[in-house]
Short mmCIF file of C-alpha atoms in Angstrom, two decimals:
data_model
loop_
_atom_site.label_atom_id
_atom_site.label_comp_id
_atom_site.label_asym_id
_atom_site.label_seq_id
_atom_site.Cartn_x
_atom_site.Cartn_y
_atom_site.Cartn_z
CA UNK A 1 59.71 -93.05 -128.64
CA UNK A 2 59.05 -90.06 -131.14
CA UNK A 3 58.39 -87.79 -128.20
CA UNK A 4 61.44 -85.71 -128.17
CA UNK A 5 62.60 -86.55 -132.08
CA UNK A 6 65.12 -89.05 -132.66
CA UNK A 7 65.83 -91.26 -129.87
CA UNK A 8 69.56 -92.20 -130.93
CA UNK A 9 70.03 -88.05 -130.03
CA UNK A 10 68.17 -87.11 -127.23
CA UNK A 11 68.46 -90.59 -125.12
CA UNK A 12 72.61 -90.11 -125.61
CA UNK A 13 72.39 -86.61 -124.16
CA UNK A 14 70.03 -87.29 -121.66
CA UNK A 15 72.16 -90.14 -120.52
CA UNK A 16 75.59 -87.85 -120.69
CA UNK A 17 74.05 -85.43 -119.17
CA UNK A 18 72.52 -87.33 -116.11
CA UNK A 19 76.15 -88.45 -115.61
CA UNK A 20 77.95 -85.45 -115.70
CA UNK A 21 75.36 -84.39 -113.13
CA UNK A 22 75.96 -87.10 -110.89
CA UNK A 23 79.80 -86.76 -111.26
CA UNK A 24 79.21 -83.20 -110.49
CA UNK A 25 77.42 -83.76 -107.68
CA UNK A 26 80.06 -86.53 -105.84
CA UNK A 27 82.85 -84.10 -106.41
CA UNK A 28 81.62 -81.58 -104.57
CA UNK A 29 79.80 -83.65 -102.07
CA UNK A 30 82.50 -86.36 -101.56
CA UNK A 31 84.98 -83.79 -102.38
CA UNK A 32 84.25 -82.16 -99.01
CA UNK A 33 84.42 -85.33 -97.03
CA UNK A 34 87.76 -86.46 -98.63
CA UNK A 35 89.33 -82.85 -97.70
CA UNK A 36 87.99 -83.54 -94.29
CA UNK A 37 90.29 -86.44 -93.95
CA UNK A 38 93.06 -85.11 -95.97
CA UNK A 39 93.15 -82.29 -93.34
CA UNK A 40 93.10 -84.72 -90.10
CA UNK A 41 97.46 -84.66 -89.66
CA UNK A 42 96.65 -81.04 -88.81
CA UNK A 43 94.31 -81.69 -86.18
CA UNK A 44 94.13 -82.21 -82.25
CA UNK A 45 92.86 -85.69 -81.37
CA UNK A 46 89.27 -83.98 -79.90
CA UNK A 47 89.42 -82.17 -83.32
CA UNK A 48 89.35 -84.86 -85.41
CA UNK A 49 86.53 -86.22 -83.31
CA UNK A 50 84.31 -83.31 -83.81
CA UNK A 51 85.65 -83.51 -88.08
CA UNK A 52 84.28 -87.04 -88.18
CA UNK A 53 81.28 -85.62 -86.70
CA UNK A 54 80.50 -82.70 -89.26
CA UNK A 55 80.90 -85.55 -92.07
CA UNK A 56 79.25 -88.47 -90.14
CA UNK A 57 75.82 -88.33 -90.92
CA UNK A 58 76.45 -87.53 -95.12
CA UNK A 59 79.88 -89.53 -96.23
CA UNK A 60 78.26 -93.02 -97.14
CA UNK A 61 75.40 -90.95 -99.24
CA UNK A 62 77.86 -88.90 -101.03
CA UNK A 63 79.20 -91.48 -102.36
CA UNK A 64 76.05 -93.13 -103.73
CA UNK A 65 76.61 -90.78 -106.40
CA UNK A 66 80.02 -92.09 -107.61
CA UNK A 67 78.20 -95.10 -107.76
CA UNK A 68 75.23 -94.06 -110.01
CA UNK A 69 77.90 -92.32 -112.08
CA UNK A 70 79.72 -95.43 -112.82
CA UNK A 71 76.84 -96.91 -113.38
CA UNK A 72 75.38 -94.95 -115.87
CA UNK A 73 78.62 -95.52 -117.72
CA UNK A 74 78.41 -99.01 -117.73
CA UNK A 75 74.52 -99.38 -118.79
CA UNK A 76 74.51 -96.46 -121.01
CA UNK A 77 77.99 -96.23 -122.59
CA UNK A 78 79.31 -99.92 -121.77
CA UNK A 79 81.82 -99.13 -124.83
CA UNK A 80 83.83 -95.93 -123.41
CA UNK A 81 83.10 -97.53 -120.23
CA UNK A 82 85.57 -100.40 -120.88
CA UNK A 83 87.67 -98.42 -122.80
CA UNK A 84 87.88 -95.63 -119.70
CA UNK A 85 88.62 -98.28 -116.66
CA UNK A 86 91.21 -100.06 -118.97
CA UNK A 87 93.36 -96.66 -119.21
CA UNK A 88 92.52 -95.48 -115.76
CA UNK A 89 93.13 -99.67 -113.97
CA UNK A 90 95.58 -98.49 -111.67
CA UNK A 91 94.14 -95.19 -110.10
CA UNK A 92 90.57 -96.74 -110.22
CA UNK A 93 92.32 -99.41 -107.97
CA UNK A 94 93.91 -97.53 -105.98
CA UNK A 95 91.12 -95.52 -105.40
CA UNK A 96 88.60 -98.55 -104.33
CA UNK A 97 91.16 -99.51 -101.49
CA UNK A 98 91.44 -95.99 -100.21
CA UNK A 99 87.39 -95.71 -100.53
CA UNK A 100 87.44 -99.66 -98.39
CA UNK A 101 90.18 -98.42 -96.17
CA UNK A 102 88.33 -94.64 -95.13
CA UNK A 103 85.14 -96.12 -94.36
CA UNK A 104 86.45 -99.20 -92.47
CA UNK A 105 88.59 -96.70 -90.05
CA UNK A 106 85.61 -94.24 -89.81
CA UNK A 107 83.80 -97.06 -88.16
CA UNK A 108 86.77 -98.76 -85.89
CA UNK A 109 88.14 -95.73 -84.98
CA UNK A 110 84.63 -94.41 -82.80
CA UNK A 111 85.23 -98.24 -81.19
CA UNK A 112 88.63 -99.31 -81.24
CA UNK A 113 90.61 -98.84 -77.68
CA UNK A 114 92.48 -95.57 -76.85
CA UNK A 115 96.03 -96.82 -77.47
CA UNK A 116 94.81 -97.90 -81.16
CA UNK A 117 92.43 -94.99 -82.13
CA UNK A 118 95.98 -93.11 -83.78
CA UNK A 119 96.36 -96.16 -85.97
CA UNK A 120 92.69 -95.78 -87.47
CA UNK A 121 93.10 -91.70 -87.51
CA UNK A 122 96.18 -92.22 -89.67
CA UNK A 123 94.27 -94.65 -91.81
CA UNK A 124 90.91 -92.47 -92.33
CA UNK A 125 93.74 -89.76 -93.36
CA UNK A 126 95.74 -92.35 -95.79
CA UNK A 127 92.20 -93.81 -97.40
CA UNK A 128 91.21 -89.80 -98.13
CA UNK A 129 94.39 -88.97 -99.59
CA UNK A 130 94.66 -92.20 -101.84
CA UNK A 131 91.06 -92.04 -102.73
CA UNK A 132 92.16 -88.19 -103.66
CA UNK A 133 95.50 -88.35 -105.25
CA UNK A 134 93.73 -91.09 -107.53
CA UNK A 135 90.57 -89.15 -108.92
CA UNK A 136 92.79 -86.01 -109.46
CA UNK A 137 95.57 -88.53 -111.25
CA UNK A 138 92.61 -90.00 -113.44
CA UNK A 139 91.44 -86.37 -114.14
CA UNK A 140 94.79 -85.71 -115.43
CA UNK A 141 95.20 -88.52 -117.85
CA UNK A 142 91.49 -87.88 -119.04
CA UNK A 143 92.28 -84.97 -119.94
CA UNK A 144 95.31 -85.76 -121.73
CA UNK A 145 93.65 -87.79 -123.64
CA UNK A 146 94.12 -91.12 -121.32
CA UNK A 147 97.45 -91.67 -123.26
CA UNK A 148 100.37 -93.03 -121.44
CA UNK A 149 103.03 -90.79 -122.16
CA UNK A 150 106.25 -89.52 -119.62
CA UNK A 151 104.00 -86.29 -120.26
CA UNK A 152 100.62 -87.31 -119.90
CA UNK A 153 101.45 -88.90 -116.43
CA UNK A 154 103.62 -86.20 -114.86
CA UNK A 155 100.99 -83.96 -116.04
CA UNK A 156 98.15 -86.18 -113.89
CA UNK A 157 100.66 -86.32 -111.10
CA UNK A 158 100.97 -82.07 -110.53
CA UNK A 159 96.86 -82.46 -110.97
CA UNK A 160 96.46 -85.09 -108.66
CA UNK A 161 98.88 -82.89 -105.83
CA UNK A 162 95.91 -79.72 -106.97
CA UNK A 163 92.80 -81.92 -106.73
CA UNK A 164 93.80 -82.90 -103.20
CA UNK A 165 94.38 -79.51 -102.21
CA UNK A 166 91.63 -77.99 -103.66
CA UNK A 167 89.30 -81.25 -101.59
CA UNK A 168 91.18 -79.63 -98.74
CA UNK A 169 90.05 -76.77 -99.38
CA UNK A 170 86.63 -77.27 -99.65
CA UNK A 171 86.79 -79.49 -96.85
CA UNK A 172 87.73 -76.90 -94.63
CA UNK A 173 85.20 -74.41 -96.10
CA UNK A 174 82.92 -76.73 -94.81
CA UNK A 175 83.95 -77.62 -91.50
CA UNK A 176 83.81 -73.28 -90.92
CA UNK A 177 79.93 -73.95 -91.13
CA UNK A 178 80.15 -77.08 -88.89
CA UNK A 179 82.02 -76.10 -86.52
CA UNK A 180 83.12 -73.62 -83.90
CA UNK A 181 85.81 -71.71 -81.81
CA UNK A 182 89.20 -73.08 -82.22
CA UNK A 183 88.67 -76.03 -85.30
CA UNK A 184 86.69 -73.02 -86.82
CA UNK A 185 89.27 -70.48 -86.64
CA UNK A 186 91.81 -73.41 -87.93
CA UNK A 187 89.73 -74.40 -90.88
CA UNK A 188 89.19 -70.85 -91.93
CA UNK A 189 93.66 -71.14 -92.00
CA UNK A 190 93.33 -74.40 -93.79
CA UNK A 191 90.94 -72.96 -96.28
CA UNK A 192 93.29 -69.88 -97.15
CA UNK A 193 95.73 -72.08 -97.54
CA UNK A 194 94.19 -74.41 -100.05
CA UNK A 195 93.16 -71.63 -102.34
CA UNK A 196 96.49 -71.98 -104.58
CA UNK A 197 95.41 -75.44 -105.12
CA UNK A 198 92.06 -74.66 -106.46
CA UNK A 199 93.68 -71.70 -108.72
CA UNK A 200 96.47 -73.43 -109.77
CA UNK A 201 94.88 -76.82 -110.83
CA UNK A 202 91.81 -74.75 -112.76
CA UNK A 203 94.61 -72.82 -114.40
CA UNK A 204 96.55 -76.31 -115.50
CA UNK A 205 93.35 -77.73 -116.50
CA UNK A 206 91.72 -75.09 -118.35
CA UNK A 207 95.48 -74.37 -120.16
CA UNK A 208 96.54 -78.02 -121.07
CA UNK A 209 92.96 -78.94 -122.31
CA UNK A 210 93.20 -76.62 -125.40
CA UNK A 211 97.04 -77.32 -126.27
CA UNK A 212 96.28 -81.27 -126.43
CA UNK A 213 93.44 -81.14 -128.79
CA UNK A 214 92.81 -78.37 -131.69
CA UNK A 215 88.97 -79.18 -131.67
CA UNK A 216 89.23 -77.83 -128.27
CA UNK A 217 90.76 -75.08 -128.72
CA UNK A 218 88.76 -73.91 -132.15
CA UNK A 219 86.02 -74.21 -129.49
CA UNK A 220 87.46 -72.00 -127.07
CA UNK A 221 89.56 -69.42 -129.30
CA UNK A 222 87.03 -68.92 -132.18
CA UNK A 223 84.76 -65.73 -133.22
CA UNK A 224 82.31 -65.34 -131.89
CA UNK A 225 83.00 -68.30 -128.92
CA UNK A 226 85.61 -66.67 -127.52
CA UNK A 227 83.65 -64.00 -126.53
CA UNK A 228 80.27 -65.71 -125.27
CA UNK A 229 82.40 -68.11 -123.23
CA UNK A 230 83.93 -65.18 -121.86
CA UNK A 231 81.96 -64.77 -118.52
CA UNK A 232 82.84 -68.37 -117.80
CA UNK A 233 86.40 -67.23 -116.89
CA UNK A 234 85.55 -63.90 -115.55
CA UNK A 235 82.84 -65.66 -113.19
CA UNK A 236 85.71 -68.13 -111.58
CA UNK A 237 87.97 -65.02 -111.28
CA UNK A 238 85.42 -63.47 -108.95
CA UNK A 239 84.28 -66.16 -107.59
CA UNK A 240 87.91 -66.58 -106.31
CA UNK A 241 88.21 -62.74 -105.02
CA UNK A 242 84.71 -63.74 -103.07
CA UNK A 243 85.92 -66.82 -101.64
CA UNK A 244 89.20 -64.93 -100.47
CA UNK A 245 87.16 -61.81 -99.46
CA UNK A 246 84.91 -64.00 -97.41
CA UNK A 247 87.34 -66.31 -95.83
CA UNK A 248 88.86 -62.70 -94.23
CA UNK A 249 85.84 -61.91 -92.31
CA UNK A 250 85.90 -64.90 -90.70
CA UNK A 251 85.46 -66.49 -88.08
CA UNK A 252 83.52 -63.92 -85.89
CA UNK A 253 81.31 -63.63 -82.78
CA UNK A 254 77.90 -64.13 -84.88
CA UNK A 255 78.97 -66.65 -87.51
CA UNK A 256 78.12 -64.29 -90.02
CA UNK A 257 78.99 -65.30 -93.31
CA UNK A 258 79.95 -69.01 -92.42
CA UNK A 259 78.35 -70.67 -95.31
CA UNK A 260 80.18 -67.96 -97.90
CA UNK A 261 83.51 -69.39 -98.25
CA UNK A 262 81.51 -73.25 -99.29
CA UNK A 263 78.77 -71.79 -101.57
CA UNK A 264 81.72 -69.69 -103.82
CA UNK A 265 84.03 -73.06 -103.57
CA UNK A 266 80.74 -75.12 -105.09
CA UNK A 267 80.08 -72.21 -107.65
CA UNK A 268 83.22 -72.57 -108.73
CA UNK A 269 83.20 -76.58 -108.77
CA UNK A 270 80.66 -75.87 -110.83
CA UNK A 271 82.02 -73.54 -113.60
CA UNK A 272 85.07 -75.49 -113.68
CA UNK A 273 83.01 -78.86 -114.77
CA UNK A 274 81.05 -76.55 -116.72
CA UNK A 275 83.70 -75.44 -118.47
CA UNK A 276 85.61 -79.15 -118.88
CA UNK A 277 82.10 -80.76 -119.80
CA UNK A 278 81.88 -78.14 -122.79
CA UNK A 279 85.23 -78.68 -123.97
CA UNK A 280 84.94 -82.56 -124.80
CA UNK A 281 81.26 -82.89 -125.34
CA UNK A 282 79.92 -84.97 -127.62
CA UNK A 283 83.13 -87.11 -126.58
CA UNK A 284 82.90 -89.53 -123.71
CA UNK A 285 86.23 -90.77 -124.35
CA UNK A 286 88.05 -87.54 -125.91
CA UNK A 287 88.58 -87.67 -129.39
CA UNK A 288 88.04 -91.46 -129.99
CA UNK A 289 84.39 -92.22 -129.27
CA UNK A 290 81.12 -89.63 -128.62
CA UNK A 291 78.04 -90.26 -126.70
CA UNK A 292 76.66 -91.89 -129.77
CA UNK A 293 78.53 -93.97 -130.77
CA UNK A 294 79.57 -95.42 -127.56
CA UNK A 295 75.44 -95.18 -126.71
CA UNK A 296 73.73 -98.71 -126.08
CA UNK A 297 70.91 -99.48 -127.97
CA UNK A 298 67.62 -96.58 -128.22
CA UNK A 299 64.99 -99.54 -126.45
CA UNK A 300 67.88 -100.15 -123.78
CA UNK A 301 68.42 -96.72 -123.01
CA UNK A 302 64.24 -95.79 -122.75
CA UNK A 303 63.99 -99.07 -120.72
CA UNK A 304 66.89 -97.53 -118.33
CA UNK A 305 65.67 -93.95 -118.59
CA UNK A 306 62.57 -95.43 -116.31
CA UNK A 307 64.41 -96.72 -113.94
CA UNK A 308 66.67 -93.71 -114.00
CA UNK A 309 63.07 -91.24 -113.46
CA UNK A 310 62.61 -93.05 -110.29
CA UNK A 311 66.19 -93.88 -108.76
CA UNK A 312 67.93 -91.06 -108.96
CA UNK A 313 65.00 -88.49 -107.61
CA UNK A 314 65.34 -91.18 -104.78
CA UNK A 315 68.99 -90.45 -104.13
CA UNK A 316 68.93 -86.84 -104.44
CA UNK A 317 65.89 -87.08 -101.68
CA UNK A 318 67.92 -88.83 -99.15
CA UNK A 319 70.78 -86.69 -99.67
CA UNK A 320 68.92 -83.60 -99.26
CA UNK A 321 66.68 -85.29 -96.19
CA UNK A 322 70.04 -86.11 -94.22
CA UNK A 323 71.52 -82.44 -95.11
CA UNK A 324 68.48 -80.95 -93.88
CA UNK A 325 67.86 -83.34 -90.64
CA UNK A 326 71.64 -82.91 -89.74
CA UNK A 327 72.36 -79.11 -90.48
CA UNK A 328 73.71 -77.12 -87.91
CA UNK A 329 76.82 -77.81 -85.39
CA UNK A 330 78.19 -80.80 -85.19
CA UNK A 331 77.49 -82.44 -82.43
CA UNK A 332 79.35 -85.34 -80.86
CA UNK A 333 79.85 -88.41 -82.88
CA UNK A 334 78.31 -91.64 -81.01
CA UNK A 335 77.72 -94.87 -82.14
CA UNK A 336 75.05 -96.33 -78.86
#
């Protein structure tokens, strides 16, 4: 257990970090799928058809990774896990009966007869926008602090509204490279659109997280930090202009450039997390209890770290196996 030096360290980090990862990864995966639905009120009948198509063969795997991030939290920081789903009980809630209610109506609405197909399309769109609206309402009070405050809540309200747009937007980014013609040219709209969501709710974020906590903002405002975390700003700023830049040249006759406007919106996913996972690390529950102290036990953790080595390699290769056996056009969704 010597290996990598103390135990009550490294197996803490290792455990955060494999968390965050997996968090990470369900945003922008399930992220995609949620702005999918979110988007459906927008769309023809045979559109959303063809949507449910582009997301058909990946939605139930992305969101193996919400459940391996929960889990970790449970086996590896049962502490802030109880004290996390006691503040966040009502948008966790609400967020399991969207989850139950989008993946019932993805099913029922491929078999359900003509005159009752609208019902289930308006359902797939309410589960997505709950299931949204929730996890950008519990990013809001976790970065607040998860207190329960007139401010706290209206300030996880206006990020709930930006999450949801900025799934939108994504979504739509990725329906450019699964699709064609007319949905393509109307995602490509949808995605321009749901820029201001994406900039606005980074800018909240990334403003409010300093102003609620000093330790935060020593981290961010100090010498010489404020100048080595410097490109992390700069980056999303460009990463914007390229997302905006690319989303103009689009669509075209070649599909040239279709899978631009989704790789900037995942780089800057990623720099946003970054960013957010820097702020409050080594707190798993800001400013009340870090990764160590809320840590189970050093044998538990090594005893889960095993089954972590082989589990989650697992996962990622059946998400990447269905990416890669599914790429390409959609094609239509059948259920023989």
């Amino acid at each position: 257990m010597e290996l990598f030096g103390d135990p009550a360290v490294w197996l803490p980090f290792t455990f955060a970090a494999l968390m965050g990862v997996s968090i990470l990864i369900y945003v922008v995966l399930d992220g995609f799928d949620l702005g999918v639905g979110v988007l459906f009120p927008f769309a023809t009948d045979e559109e959303k058809d063809r949507m449910v198509a582009s997301i058909g063969p990946f939605w139930d795997a992305n969101e193996t990774w919400l459940v391996l991030a929960i889990g970790l939290l449970l086996v590896a920081f049962p502490t802030a896990h109880g004290t996390i789903l006691t503040a966040l009980y009502l948008p966790v809630a609400i967020m399991l009966i969207g989850l139950i209610l989008r993946g019932v109506a993805f099913e029922f609405r491929v078999k359900a007869p003509t005159p009752h197909k609208a019902t289930w399309n308006w359902l797939f769109f309410i589960g997505s926008l709950m299931t949204s609206l929730s996890q950008g309402f519990m990013l809001g009070k976790y970065v607040m602090g998860l207190e329960s405050t007139l401010g706290t809540w209206a300030f996880a309200m206006i990020t709930a509204v930006f999450l949801t747009v900025a799934y939108s937007m994504i979504g739509a980014c990725w329906l450019i490279i699964k699709t064609e013609g007319i949905l393509q040219g109307k995602a490509v709209d949808w995605a321009k659109g749901g820029i201001w969501g994406l900039v606005l709710g980074l800018g909240a974020v990334s403003l409010a997280t300093p102003l609620v906590s000093a330790r935060i903002f020593d981290k961010w405002f100090t010498f010489p930090e404020v100048f080595l975390l410097a490109p992390l700003p700069i980056l999303s700023a460009l990463m914007v202009l390229m997302l905006w830049r690319s989303l103009q040249r689009l669509p075209n006759a070649t599909d040239a450039g279709a899978k631009g406007p989704f790789t900037y919106a995942i780089a800057l996913f990623i720099l946003a997390f970054s960013g957010l996972a820097y702020s409050f690390y080594p707190y798993v529950v800001p400013e009340k209890l870090t990764v160590y102290e809320a840590a189970s036990a050093p044998e538990s953790l090594m005893i889960m770290l095993v089954g972590a080595v082989v589990v989650i390699p697992m996962i990622g290769g059946y998400t990447a196996l269905a990416y890669w056996v599914f790429r390409g056009k959609a094609a239509d969704l059948r259920y023989d």
